[in-house]
Coordinates of C-alpha atoms in Angstrom, one line a residue:
Chain Q
X1 CA 34.4 -28.2 -71.8
X2 CA 34.0 -27.9 -68.1
X3 CA 37.7 -27.7 -67.4
X4 CA 40.7 -25.4 -67.4
X5 CA 40.8 -25.1 -71.2
X6 CA 37.1 -24.1 -71.2
X7 CA 38.0 -21.3 -68.8
X8 CA 40.9 -20.1 -70.9
X9 CA 38.5 -20.0 -73.8
X10 CA 36.0 -18.0 -71.7
X11 CA 38.7 -15.6 -70.8
X12 CA 39.5 -14.9 -74.4
X13 CA 35.8 -14.4 -75.2
X14 CA 35.0 -12.0 -72.4
X15 CA 38.3 -10.1 -72.3
X16 CA 37.1 -7.2 -74.4
X17 CA 34.1 -6.7 -72.1
X18 CA 35.3 -7.0 -68.6
X19 CA 38.0 -5.6 -66.3
X20 CA 41.1 -7.6 -65.5
X21 CA 40.9 -6.7 -61.7
X22 CA 44.2 -6.2 -59.9
X23 CA 45.6 -7.9 -56.9
X24 CA 47.4 -6.4 -54.0
X25 CA 50.0 -8.2 -51.9
X26 CA 50.0 -7.2 -48.3
X27 CA 53.0 -6.5 -46.2
X28 CA 54.2 -9.2 -43.8
X29 CA 52.3 -9.1 -40.6
X30 CA 49.3 -7.3 -42.1
X31 CA 46.3 -7.6 -39.8
X32 CA 48.5 -9.3 -37.3
X33 CA 48.3 -12.5 -39.3
X34 CA 51.3 -14.8 -39.8
X35 CA 50.6 -15.7 -43.4
X36 CA 51.3 -13.7 -46.6
X37 CA 48.0 -12.4 -48.1
X38 CA 47.2 -11.6 -51.7
X39 CA 43.8 -9.9 -52.2
X40 CA 42.1 -10.2 -55.6
X41 CA 40.2 -7.0 -56.0
X42 CA 37.2 -8.3 -57.9
X43 CA 34.9 -5.8 -56.2
X44 CA 36.3 -3.4 -58.8
X45 CA 34.7 -5.4 -61.6
X46 CA 32.0 -3.9 -63.7
X47 CA 28.7 -3.9 -61.9
X48 CA 30.6 -4.2 -58.6
X49 CA 31.0 -8.0 -58.5
X50 CA 32.4 -11.0 -60.4
X51 CA 29.0 -11.7 -61.9
X52 CA 29.5 -10.1 -65.3
X53 CA 32.2 -12.7 -66.2
X54 CA 29.7 -15.5 -66.2
X55 CA 26.9 -13.4 -67.8
X56 CA 29.1 -12.3 -70.7
X57 CA 30.4 -15.8 -71.3
X58 CA 26.9 -17.2 -71.4
X59 CA 25.7 -14.5 -73.8
X60 CA 28.8 -14.7 -76.0
X61 CA 28.6 -18.5 -76.2
X62 CA 25.1 -18.7 -77.5
X63 CA 23.0 -17.2 -80.3
X64 CA 20.8 -14.6 -78.6
X65 CA 17.2 -14.7 -79.8
X66 CA 15.1 -11.6 -80.6
X67 CA 13.5 -12.0 -77.2
X68 CA 16.9 -11.4 -75.6
X69 CA 18.0 -12.7 -72.3
X70 CA 16.2 -13.5 -69.0
X71 CA 17.6 -13.9 -65.5
X72 CA 16.2 -14.3 -62.0
X73 CA 17.9 -12.3 -59.3
X74 CA 17.3 -9.3 -57.3
X75 CA 21.0 -8.8 -56.6
X76 CA 24.4 -8.8 -58.2
X77 CA 23.5 -11.3 -60.9
X78 CA 20.6 -9.3 -62.0
X79 CA 22.6 -6.1 -62.3
X80 CA 25.4 -8.0 -64.1
X81 CA 23.0 -9.5 -66.7
X82 CA 21.4 -6.2 -67.3
X83 CA 24.8 -4.5 -67.8
X84 CA 26.0 -7.2 -70.1
X85 CA 22.8 -7.2 -72.2
X86 CA 23.0 -3.4 -72.5
X87 CA 26.6 -3.5 -73.7
X88 CA 25.9 -6.3 -76.2
X89 CA 22.8 -4.5 -77.4
X90 CA 20.2 -7.1 -76.5
X91 CA 17.0 -6.8 -74.4
X92 CA 17.0 -8.2 -70.9
X93 CA 14.2 -9.1 -68.5
X94 CA 15.3 -9.5 -64.9
X95 CA 12.8 -11.4 -62.6
X96 CA 13.2 -10.3 -59.0
X97 CA 11.6 -11.4 -55.7
X98 CA 9.6 -8.8 -53.8
X99 CA 12.3 -8.8 -51.1
X100 CA 15.0 -7.3 -53.5
X101 CA 16.4 -4.0 -52.3
X102 CA 15.1 -0.8 -54.1
X103 CA 18.7 0.3 -54.8
X104 CA 19.5 -2.9 -56.7
X105 CA 16.2 -2.6 -58.7
X106 CA 17.0 0.9 -59.5
X107 CA 20.4 -0.1 -60.8
X108 CA 18.9 -2.9 -62.9
X109 CA 16.5 -0.4 -64.5
X110 CA 19.3 2.1 -65.1
X111 CA 21.0 -0.5 -67.2
X112 CA 17.9 -0.5 -69.4
X113 CA 16.5 -3.9 -68.4
X114 CA 12.8 -4.8 -67.8
X115 CA 12.3 -5.5 -64.1
X116 CA 9.6 -8.1 -63.4
X117 CA 8.5 -8.8 -59.9
X118 CA 8.3 -12.6 -60.1
X119 CA 7.1 -13.6 -56.6
X120 CA 7.9 -13.4 -52.9
X121 CA 11.1 -15.5 -53.0
X122 CA 14.0 -16.2 -55.4
X123 CA 12.5 -19.6 -56.1
X124 CA 9.3 -18.1 -57.3
X125 CA 11.1 -15.4 -59.4
X126 CA 13.2 -18.2 -61.0
X127 CA 10.1 -20.2 -61.8
X128 CA 8.4 -17.2 -63.3
X129 CA 11.5 -16.4 -65.4
X130 CA 11.6 -20.0 -66.6
X131 CA 8.0 -19.9 -67.7
X132 CA 8.5 -16.6 -69.5
X133 CA 11.7 -18.0 -71.2
X134 CA 9.8 -21.0 -72.4
X135 CA 7.1 -18.8 -73.9
X136 CA 9.3 -16.2 -75.5
X137 CA 12.4 -18.3 -76.4
X138 CA 14.7 -15.9 -74.5
X139 CA 18.1 -17.1 -73.4
X140 CA 18.2 -17.9 -69.7
X141 CA 21.3 -16.7 -67.9
X142 CA 21.3 -18.7 -64.6
X143 CA 23.0 -17.2 -61.5
X144 CA 25.3 -20.2 -61.1
X145 CA 24.2 -23.5 -62.5
X146 CA 25.2 -23.3 -66.2
X147 CA 28.5 -24.4 -67.7
X148 CA 29.2 -21.1 -69.4
X149 CA 28.5 -19.3 -66.2
X150 CA 30.8 -21.4 -64.1
X151 CA 33.5 -21.1 -66.8
X152 CA 33.1 -17.3 -66.9
X153 CA 33.5 -17.0 -63.1
X154 CA 36.5 -19.3 -63.3
X155 CA 38.4 -16.6 -65.2
X156 CA 38.9 -14.9 -61.8
X157 CA 41.0 -17.9 -60.9
X158 CA 42.9 -17.9 -64.1
X159 CA 43.9 -14.2 -63.6
X160 CA 44.8 -14.8 -60.0
X161 CA 47.2 -17.6 -61.0
X162 CA 48.9 -15.3 -63.4
X163 CA 49.0 -12.4 -61.0
X164 CA 50.1 -14.4 -57.9
X165 CA 51.6 -17.7 -58.9
X166 CA 52.3 -20.3 -56.3
X167 CA 49.6 -19.6 -53.7
X168 CA 49.1 -22.4 -51.3
X169 CA 45.4 -21.8 -50.7
X170 CA 42.7 -19.6 -52.2
X171 CA 39.7 -18.7 -50.1
X172 CA 36.4 -18.0 -51.9
X173 CA 33.0 -17.1 -50.6
X174 CA 30.2 -19.4 -51.7
X175 CA 26.6 -18.6 -52.6
X176 CA 25.3 -21.1 -55.3
X177 CA 28.8 -22.2 -56.1
X178 CA 29.4 -20.7 -59.5
X179 CA 32.5 -18.7 -58.4
X180 CA 34.2 -21.4 -56.4
X181 CA 33.4 -24.1 -59.0
X182 CA 35.0 -22.0 -61.7
X183 CA 38.0 -21.1 -59.6
X184 CA 38.5 -24.8 -58.5
X185 CA 38.5 -25.7 -62.2
X186 CA 41.0 -23.0 -63.0
X187 CA 43.4 -24.3 -60.4
X188 CA 43.0 -27.9 -61.5
X189 CA 46.3 -29.6 -61.7
X190 CA 48.1 -27.0 -59.7
X191 CA 49.2 -27.5 -56.1
X192 CA 46.9 -24.7 -54.9
X193 CA 44.0 -25.8 -52.6
X194 CA 40.6 -24.1 -52.7
X195 CA 38.7 -23.4 -49.5
X196 CA 35.1 -22.3 -49.5
X197 CA 33.7 -19.9 -47.0
X198 CA 30.1 -19.5 -46.1
X199 CA 28.2 -17.6 -43.4
X200 CA 27.0 -20.0 -40.7
X201 CA 23.5 -18.6 -41.5
X202 CA 23.8 -19.7 -45.2
X203 CA 25.7 -23.0 -45.2
X204 CA 24.6 -24.1 -48.7
X205 CA 27.7 -25.9 -49.9
X206 CA 28.9 -26.9 -46.5
X207 CA 25.6 -28.8 -45.9
X208 CA 25.7 -30.3 -49.4
X209 CA 29.2 -31.6 -48.8
X210 CA 28.1 -33.1 -45.6
X211 CA 25.0 -34.7 -47.2
X212 CA 26.8 -35.9 -50.3
X213 CA 24.4 -34.0 -52.6
X214 CA 22.8 -30.5 -52.8
X215 CA 20.2 -30.1 -50.1
X216 CA 17.9 -27.2 -49.3
X217 CA 19.1 -25.1 -46.5
X218 CA 17.6 -22.2 -44.5
X219 CA 19.4 -18.9 -45.3
X220 CA 19.5 -15.7 -43.4
X221 CA 22.0 -13.2 -42.0
X222 CA 23.8 -10.1 -43.3
X223 CA 25.3 -11.8 -46.4
X224 CA 22.1 -13.5 -47.5
X225 CA 21.6 -11.0 -50.3
X226 CA 24.7 -12.3 -52.2
X227 CA 25.5 -15.7 -50.6
X228 CA 22.0 -16.8 -49.7
X229 CA 21.4 -19.5 -52.4
X230 CA 19.0 -22.1 -50.8
X231 CA 20.6 -25.0 -52.6
X232 CA 24.0 -25.5 -54.2
X233 CA 24.2 -25.7 -58.0
X234 CA 24.6 -29.2 -59.3
X235 CA 27.5 -28.3 -61.5
X236 CA 29.3 -26.5 -58.7
X237 CA 28.7 -29.3 -56.2
X238 CA 30.2 -31.9 -58.6
X239 CA 33.3 -29.8 -59.0
X240 CA 33.5 -28.9 -55.3
X241 CA 33.2 -32.4 -53.9
X242 CA 36.3 -33.3 -55.9
X243 CA 38.3 -30.1 -55.9
X244 CA 37.4 -28.0 -52.8
X245 CA 39.4 -28.9 -49.8
X246 CA 36.8 -27.8 -47.2
X247 CA 34.1 -25.3 -46.6
X248 CA 34.4 -23.2 -43.4
X249 CA 31.7 -21.3 -41.8
X250 CA 31.9 -17.7 -40.4
X251 CA 29.7 -15.8 -38.1
X252 CA 28.0 -12.6 -39.2
X253 CA 29.9 -10.7 -36.6
X254 CA 33.2 -11.9 -38.2
X255 CA 32.0 -10.8 -41.6
X256 CA 31.2 -7.3 -40.2
X257 CA 34.6 -7.2 -38.5
X258 CA 36.3 -8.1 -41.7
X259 CA 34.5 -5.4 -43.7
X260 CA 35.6 -2.8 -41.1
X261 CA 39.2 -4.1 -41.0
X262 CA 39.5 -3.9 -44.8
X263 CA 38.2 -0.3 -44.7
X264 CA 40.5 0.7 -41.8
X265 CA 43.7 -0.9 -43.1
X266 CA 43.2 -0.7 -46.9
X267 CA 40.4 1.8 -47.7
X268 CA 38.6 -1.1 -49.4
X269 CA 34.9 -1.3 -49.3
X270 CA 33.3 -4.7 -49.8
X271 CA 29.8 -6.0 -49.2
X272 CA 29.2 -8.6 -46.5
X273 CA 29.4 -11.5 -48.9
X274 CA 32.5 -9.9 -50.4
X275 CA 34.4 -10.0 -47.1
X276 CA 33.4 -13.5 -46.0
X277 CA 36.5 -15.2 -47.4
X278 CA 38.7 -12.7 -45.6
X279 CA 36.6 -13.1 -42.5
X280 CA 37.6 -16.8 -42.4
X281 CA 41.2 -15.8 -42.3
X282 CA 40.9 -12.9 -39.9
X283 CA 38.6 -14.7 -37.4
X284 CA 40.8 -17.9 -37.4
X285 CA 37.9 -20.0 -38.8
X286 CA 40.6 -20.9 -41.4
X287 CA 43.8 -20.9 -39.5
X288 CA 46.7 -20.0 -41.8
X289 CA 50.2 -21.4 -41.3
X290 CA 53.0 -19.0 -40.8
X291 CA 54.5 -17.9 -44.1
X292 CA 51.8 -19.7 -46.1
X293 CA 50.8 -17.7 -49.2
X294 CA 47.0 -17.3 -49.1
X295 CA 44.8 -15.7 -51.8
X296 CA 41.6 -14.1 -50.9
X297 CA 38.9 -13.2 -53.5
X298 CA 37.1 -10.0 -52.6
X299 CA 34.1 -10.7 -54.8
X300 CA 31.7 -7.8 -54.4
X301 CA 31.4 -4.3 -53.3
X302 CA 27.7 -3.5 -53.7
X303 CA 26.8 -2.1 -50.3
X304 CA 26.2 1.2 -48.6
X305 CA 29.8 2.5 -48.2
X306 CA 28.9 4.1 -44.9
X307 CA 28.3 0.7 -43.4
X308 CA 32.0 -0.2 -43.3
X309 CA 33.2 2.7 -41.1
Chain Z
X1 CA 70.5 12.6 -56.0
X2 CA 67.3 14.4 -56.9
X3 CA 66.8 12.4 -60.1
X4 CA 65.5 9.1 -61.4
X5 CA 68.4 7.1 -59.9
X6 CA 67.6 8.6 -56.5
X7 CA 64.1 7.4 -56.8
X8 CA 65.2 3.9 -57.8
X9 CA 67.4 3.9 -54.7
X10 CA 64.5 5.1 -52.5
X11 CA 62.3 2.3 -54.0
X12 CA 64.8 -0.3 -52.9
X13 CA 65.1 1.2 -49.5
X14 CA 61.4 1.4 -48.7
X15 CA 60.2 -1.7 -50.5
X16 CA 60.1 -3.9 -47.3
X17 CA 58.0 -1.3 -45.6
X18 CA 55.3 -0.2 -48.0
X19 CA 52.7 -1.7 -50.3
X20 CA 53.3 -1.8 -54.0
X21 CA 49.8 -0.6 -54.9
X22 CA 48.2 -2.0 -58.0
X23 CA 46.8 -0.4 -61.1
X24 CA 43.5 -1.1 -62.9
X25 CA 43.1 -0.5 -66.6
X26 CA 39.6 0.6 -67.4
X27 CA 37.6 -0.7 -70.3
X28 CA 37.3 1.4 -73.5
X29 CA 34.5 4.0 -73.1
X30 CA 34.6 3.9 -69.3
X31 CA 32.9 7.0 -67.8
X32 CA 32.0 8.0 -71.3
X33 CA 35.5 9.3 -71.9
X34 CA 37.3 8.7 -75.2
X35 CA 40.8 8.0 -73.7
X36 CA 42.2 4.8 -72.2
X37 CA 42.5 5.2 -68.4
X38 CA 44.8 3.5 -66.0
X39 CA 44.2 4.2 -62.3
X40 CA 47.0 3.9 -59.8
X41 CA 45.3 2.8 -56.6
X42 CA 47.6 4.5 -54.2
X43 CA 44.7 5.0 -51.7
X44 CA 45.3 1.4 -50.8
X45 CA 48.8 2.4 -49.4
X46 CA 49.5 2.0 -45.7
X47 CA 47.9 4.8 -43.8
X48 CA 45.6 5.5 -46.7
X49 CA 47.7 7.8 -48.8
X50 CA 51.1 7.9 -50.6
X51 CA 52.7 9.8 -47.7
X52 CA 54.4 6.8 -46.0
X53 CA 56.7 6.5 -49.0
X54 CA 58.4 9.8 -48.4
X55 CA 58.3 9.4 -44.6
X56 CA 60.0 6.0 -44.7
X57 CA 62.6 7.2 -47.2
X58 CA 63.5 10.2 -45.0
X59 CA 63.8 8.0 -41.9
X60 CA 65.7 5.2 -43.6
X61 CA 68.2 7.7 -45.2
X62 CA 69.3 9.4 -42.0
X63 CA 70.4 8.4 -38.5
X64 CA 67.5 8.8 -36.2
X65 CA 68.5 10.5 -32.9
X66 CA 67.2 9.3 -29.6
X67 CA 64.7 12.2 -29.7
X68 CA 63.1 10.4 -32.7
X69 CA 61.2 12.2 -35.5
X70 CA 59.1 15.3 -35.7
X71 CA 56.5 16.3 -38.3
X72 CA 54.0 19.1 -38.6
X73 CA 50.6 17.9 -40.1
X74 CA 47.1 17.3 -38.9
X75 CA 46.4 15.2 -41.9
X76 CA 47.8 12.4 -44.1
X77 CA 51.4 13.2 -43.5
X78 CA 51.0 13.2 -39.7
X79 CA 49.4 9.8 -39.8
X80 CA 52.1 8.5 -42.2
X81 CA 55.0 9.7 -40.1
X82 CA 53.4 8.2 -36.9
X83 CA 52.9 4.9 -38.7
X84 CA 56.5 4.8 -40.1
X85 CA 58.0 5.7 -36.8
X86 CA 56.1 3.0 -35.0
X87 CA 57.1 0.4 -37.5
X88 CA 60.7 1.5 -37.3
X89 CA 60.5 1.6 -33.5
X90 CA 61.4 5.2 -33.0
X91 CA 59.4 7.9 -31.1
X92 CA 57.5 10.5 -33.1
X93 CA 56.0 13.8 -32.2
X94 CA 53.3 15.2 -34.6
X95 CA 52.6 18.9 -34.3
X96 CA 49.0 19.6 -35.4
X97 CA 47.0 22.8 -35.9
X98 CA 43.9 23.2 -33.8
X99 CA 41.8 22.8 -37.0
X100 CA 42.9 19.2 -37.6
X101 CA 40.0 16.7 -37.6
X102 CA 39.5 14.6 -34.4
X103 CA 39.5 11.4 -36.5
X104 CA 43.0 12.1 -37.9
X105 CA 44.3 13.0 -34.4
X106 CA 42.8 9.8 -33.1
X107 CA 44.6 7.8 -35.8
X108 CA 47.9 9.5 -35.1
X109 CA 47.5 8.7 -31.4
X110 CA 46.7 5.1 -32.2
X111 CA 50.0 4.8 -34.0
X112 CA 51.6 5.7 -30.7
X113 CA 52.8 9.1 -31.6
X114 CA 52.8 12.1 -29.3
X115 CA 50.3 14.7 -30.6
X116 CA 51.2 18.3 -29.9
X117 CA 48.7 21.1 -30.7
X118 CA 51.1 23.6 -32.2
X119 CA 48.9 26.6 -33.0
X120 CA 45.9 27.7 -35.0
X121 CA 47.3 27.1 -38.4
X122 CA 49.6 24.7 -40.2
X123 CA 52.3 27.4 -40.4
X124 CA 52.2 27.8 -36.6
X125 CA 52.4 24.1 -36.0
X126 CA 55.3 23.9 -38.4
X127 CA 57.1 26.7 -36.6
X128 CA 56.5 25.0 -33.2
X129 CA 57.8 21.7 -34.6
X130 CA 60.9 23.3 -35.9
X131 CA 61.6 25.0 -32.5
X132 CA 61.1 21.6 -30.7
X133 CA 63.4 19.9 -33.2
X134 CA 66.1 22.4 -32.7
X135 CA 65.9 22.0 -29.0
X136 CA 65.7 18.2 -29.0
X137 CA 67.7 17.2 -32.0
X138 CA 64.9 15.1 -33.4
X139 CA 64.8 14.4 -37.2
X140 CA 62.3 16.6 -39.0
X141 CA 60.2 14.9 -41.6
X142 CA 58.8 17.6 -43.8
X143 CA 55.5 17.1 -45.6
X144 CA 57.0 17.8 -49.0
X145 CA 60.0 20.0 -49.1
X146 CA 62.9 17.6 -48.5
X147 CA 64.8 15.6 -51.1
X148 CA 64.3 12.3 -49.4
X149 CA 60.5 13.0 -49.2
X150 CA 60.3 14.0 -52.9
X151 CA 62.3 10.9 -53.9
X152 CA 60.1 8.6 -51.7
X153 CA 56.9 10.0 -53.3
X154 CA 58.5 9.5 -56.7
X155 CA 58.4 5.8 -56.2
X156 CA 54.7 6.0 -57.1
X157 CA 55.8 7.1 -60.6
X158 CA 58.4 4.4 -60.9
X159 CA 55.9 1.7 -60.1
X160 CA 53.3 3.2 -62.5
X161 CA 55.9 3.1 -65.3
X162 CA 56.5 -0.6 -64.7
X163 CA 52.8 -1.4 -64.4
X164 CA 51.6 0.7 -67.3
X165 CA 54.4 1.5 -69.7
X166 CA 53.9 4.0 -72.4
X167 CA 51.3 6.4 -70.9
X168 CA 51.0 9.6 -72.7
X169 CA 50.1 11.6 -69.7
X170 CA 49.9 11.2 -65.9
X171 CA 47.6 13.4 -63.9
X172 CA 48.6 14.1 -60.3
X173 CA 46.9 16.1 -57.6
X174 CA 49.1 18.8 -56.0
X175 CA 49.3 20.0 -52.5
X176 CA 52.8 21.1 -51.5
X177 CA 54.2 19.4 -54.6
X178 CA 56.1 16.4 -53.1
X179 CA 54.1 13.8 -55.1
X180 CA 54.1 15.6 -58.4
X181 CA 57.8 16.5 -58.0
X182 CA 58.8 12.9 -57.4
X183 CA 56.6 11.6 -60.2
X184 CA 58.0 14.1 -62.6
X185 CA 61.5 13.0 -61.8
X186 CA 60.5 9.4 -62.1
X187 CA 59.3 10.0 -65.7
X188 CA 62.3 12.1 -66.6
X189 CA 63.6 11.1 -70.0
X190 CA 60.5 9.3 -71.0
X191 CA 57.9 10.6 -73.4
X192 CA 55.2 10.8 -70.7
X193 CA 54.0 14.2 -69.8
X194 CA 53.0 15.1 -66.3
X195 CA 50.0 17.3 -65.6
X196 CA 49.2 18.8 -62.2
X197 CA 45.7 19.2 -60.9
X198 CA 44.7 21.5 -58.1
X199 CA 41.3 22.7 -56.7
X200 CA 40.5 26.2 -57.9
X201 CA 40.3 27.0 -54.2
X202 CA 43.9 25.8 -53.5
X203 CA 45.9 26.8 -56.6
X204 CA 49.3 26.6 -54.9
X205 CA 51.5 25.3 -57.8
X206 CA 49.3 26.9 -60.4
X207 CA 49.9 30.3 -59.0
X208 CA 53.6 29.6 -58.4
X209 CA 54.0 28.6 -62.1
X210 CA 52.3 31.8 -63.1
X211 CA 54.5 33.9 -60.7
X212 CA 57.7 32.1 -61.6
X213 CA 58.3 31.3 -57.9
X214 CA 56.4 29.9 -54.9
X215 CA 53.9 32.5 -53.6
X216 CA 51.5 32.4 -50.7
X217 CA 48.0 31.6 -51.8
X218 CA 44.7 31.5 -50.0
X219 CA 43.4 27.9 -49.6
X220 CA 39.9 26.6 -48.9
X221 CA 37.4 24.1 -50.2
X222 CA 36.6 20.5 -49.8
X223 CA 40.1 19.2 -50.6
X224 CA 42.0 21.7 -48.4
X225 CA 42.8 19.1 -45.7
X226 CA 45.1 17.3 -48.1
X227 CA 45.8 19.7 -51.0
X228 CA 45.8 23.0 -49.0
X229 CA 49.5 23.8 -48.8
X230 CA 49.7 27.6 -48.7
X231 CA 52.9 27.7 -50.7
X232 CA 54.6 25.3 -53.0
X233 CA 57.7 23.6 -51.9
X234 CA 60.9 25.0 -53.3
X235 CA 62.2 21.6 -54.5
X236 CA 58.9 20.7 -56.0
X237 CA 58.6 24.0 -57.8
X238 CA 62.0 23.8 -59.3
X239 CA 61.2 20.3 -60.7
X240 CA 57.7 21.3 -61.8
X241 CA 58.7 24.4 -63.7
X242 CA 60.9 22.2 -65.9
X243 CA 59.0 19.0 -66.0
X244 CA 55.3 19.6 -65.4
X245 CA 53.4 20.3 -68.6
X246 CA 50.7 22.4 -67.0
X247 CA 48.6 22.7 -63.8
X248 CA 44.9 22.6 -64.3
X249 CA 42.3 23.8 -61.8
X250 CA 39.1 21.9 -60.9
X251 CA 36.0 23.1 -59.1
X252 CA 35.0 21.5 -55.8
X253 CA 31.8 20.3 -57.4
X254 CA 33.9 18.4 -60.0
X255 CA 35.9 16.8 -57.2
X256 CA 32.7 15.7 -55.5
X257 CA 31.3 14.4 -58.8
X258 CA 34.5 12.4 -59.4
X259 CA 34.4 10.9 -56.0
X260 CA 30.8 9.7 -56.6
X261 CA 31.6 8.4 -60.1
X262 CA 34.5 6.4 -58.8
X263 CA 32.3 4.8 -56.2
X264 CA 29.4 4.2 -58.6
X265 CA 31.5 2.7 -61.4
X266 CA 34.4 1.1 -59.5
X267 CA 33.5 0.7 -55.8
X268 CA 36.5 2.9 -55.1
X269 CA 36.5 5.4 -52.2
X270 CA 38.9 8.3 -52.4
X271 CA 39.0 11.5 -50.4
X272 CA 38.4 14.8 -52.1
X273 CA 42.1 15.4 -52.8
X274 CA 42.4 11.8 -53.9
X275 CA 39.9 12.3 -56.7
X276 CA 41.1 15.7 -57.9
X277 CA 43.3 14.2 -60.7
X278 CA 40.4 12.1 -62.0
X279 CA 38.1 15.1 -61.7
X280 CA 40.2 17.0 -64.2
X281 CA 39.6 14.2 -66.7
X282 CA 36.0 13.7 -66.0
X283 CA 35.1 17.4 -66.0
X284 CA 37.0 18.1 -69.1
X285 CA 39.3 20.5 -67.3
X286 CA 42.0 18.3 -68.9
X287 CA 40.5 17.3 -72.2
X288 CA 42.0 13.9 -73.2
X289 CA 42.5 13.0 -76.9
X290 CA 40.7 9.9 -78.2
X291 CA 42.7 6.8 -77.6
X292 CA 45.3 8.7 -75.5
X293 CA 46.6 6.5 -72.7
X294 CA 46.2 8.5 -69.5
X295 CA 47.4 7.5 -66.0
X296 CA 45.6 8.9 -62.9
X297 CA 47.0 8.7 -59.5
X298 CA 44.4 8.1 -56.8
X299 CA 46.5 9.4 -54.0
X300 CA 44.4 9.1 -50.8
X301 CA 41.3 7.5 -49.3
X302 CA 41.1 9.0 -45.9
X303 CA 37.5 10.2 -45.8
X304 CA 34.2 9.2 -44.4
X305 CA 33.2 6.4 -46.8
X306 CA 29.5 7.4 -46.6
X307 CA 30.4 10.7 -48.2
X308 CA 30.9 9.2 -51.7
X309 CA 27.4 7.6 -52.1

């Protein structure tokens, strides 16, 4: 069920396999902001991002054929599926675009997965992975647009509710929408409002909300490797349009500033996409009311650590 | 009182001023180790190390004269005292040795403290700071050898007990001994055993335990900037000899390996001294029994983040 109970079920299923990531509540006045900030440290998750939650839930919710699992991603999702497959003892093939970074490909290979260069773009890699899956019968693990994936990512929200009850808003970075869709479901029926954050150069959900349906967008900028989905997932969009208050856009420079601020004040390293939600707060793109209690999901840390200094 | 109740009192006193740092419990089999690991993420503390706890407790437990506070340290303690003084609105003078890193001095200055180069070594800077304090009447905040400082650092242990009850052992890096002394007091009367960890090139408490009293030691190596006290504090030594199970030594290479492993598997950046306790576990210097529940204090993150990749 694509609702809160489905997320609770996912949480029980994946609990033995993932990390329950901690939160840190910042002191009043932190970063010169008037609100009270709780950071969810999801960059400490296995594979350095929230992605294993959805991957494990998809794999644990379906019989896995002898051909194993298939995913298309040259980034965090690819690493997560490779890791989950290895830990569950099943083969994985990860289809990557030629633009994927050598470091990510190396990491995918280290997890024992087969890496297949599937074309010049993510769309081509996805098409190639789908063709292979149809031929081999392997289980496809989509990067965001499958119910089990959305429910798995939603466990971030369930944990955050338990760890920091009563937040007024939670800010979440958006790529294809799996994470914000899941988190919005997790907070269903609570008073907490969910705010999406996207780079101005990758306004996928923002433009979909404006158009009333997912539309193709041009994506670029420093966070494109993690937030650069060209079109919002259909599942995520349907959830978001009912349950996401708004989607704010942040400049690349604000993302970089947020990364540096998190390093300087907290010794936290996040990748550009992982700092986007915080960038919305720090830059004022999302102005927080004095004393408001705001949750920020730091969703990934897969970057060159030297880049945050 | 130099006991558990004194630490509880310190915790109440400093609570409005510091961060309650979170813990993360690692999945079974993490790092290929047989034990269950809980990391206390004290590198997320204000000023990037545990040091503000003791500094705030010292300042909040004494009247602060018009001359303000004085400390000797070119490292984490100096930054912490400068930060605490600024937040409490009192002047601070930090006496540093000429060998202190420019980055740390810059940070101390940014907190608004007066930086005084007090000699070639820490001992000379300490002597110069003491002379100034006698002349001006300023309150001295020692880096480790004052009761309020030990009690303040002990609040790390109090939090860890609440966050992860029932640990069999807690591993703590040792410089002058303030942190391990405080943590050992916090665990007084529980079944948890406290293990100290020092670099082989800075065996301050190790050699004191062997000699039956603090003795001067030669210090060098990659963690000397934070763990390189030349002689254990008298207070810490008295606590340690009754309440610390043992002090294990780790090689610099094991410290570097631990830093890299924490980055690779958890996207955590710690300085060399901050990873020493974990290095003892990872290198086998402290062999953990299967299923044993072990707490590790990551006590500082003030390093070039690029150094952990």
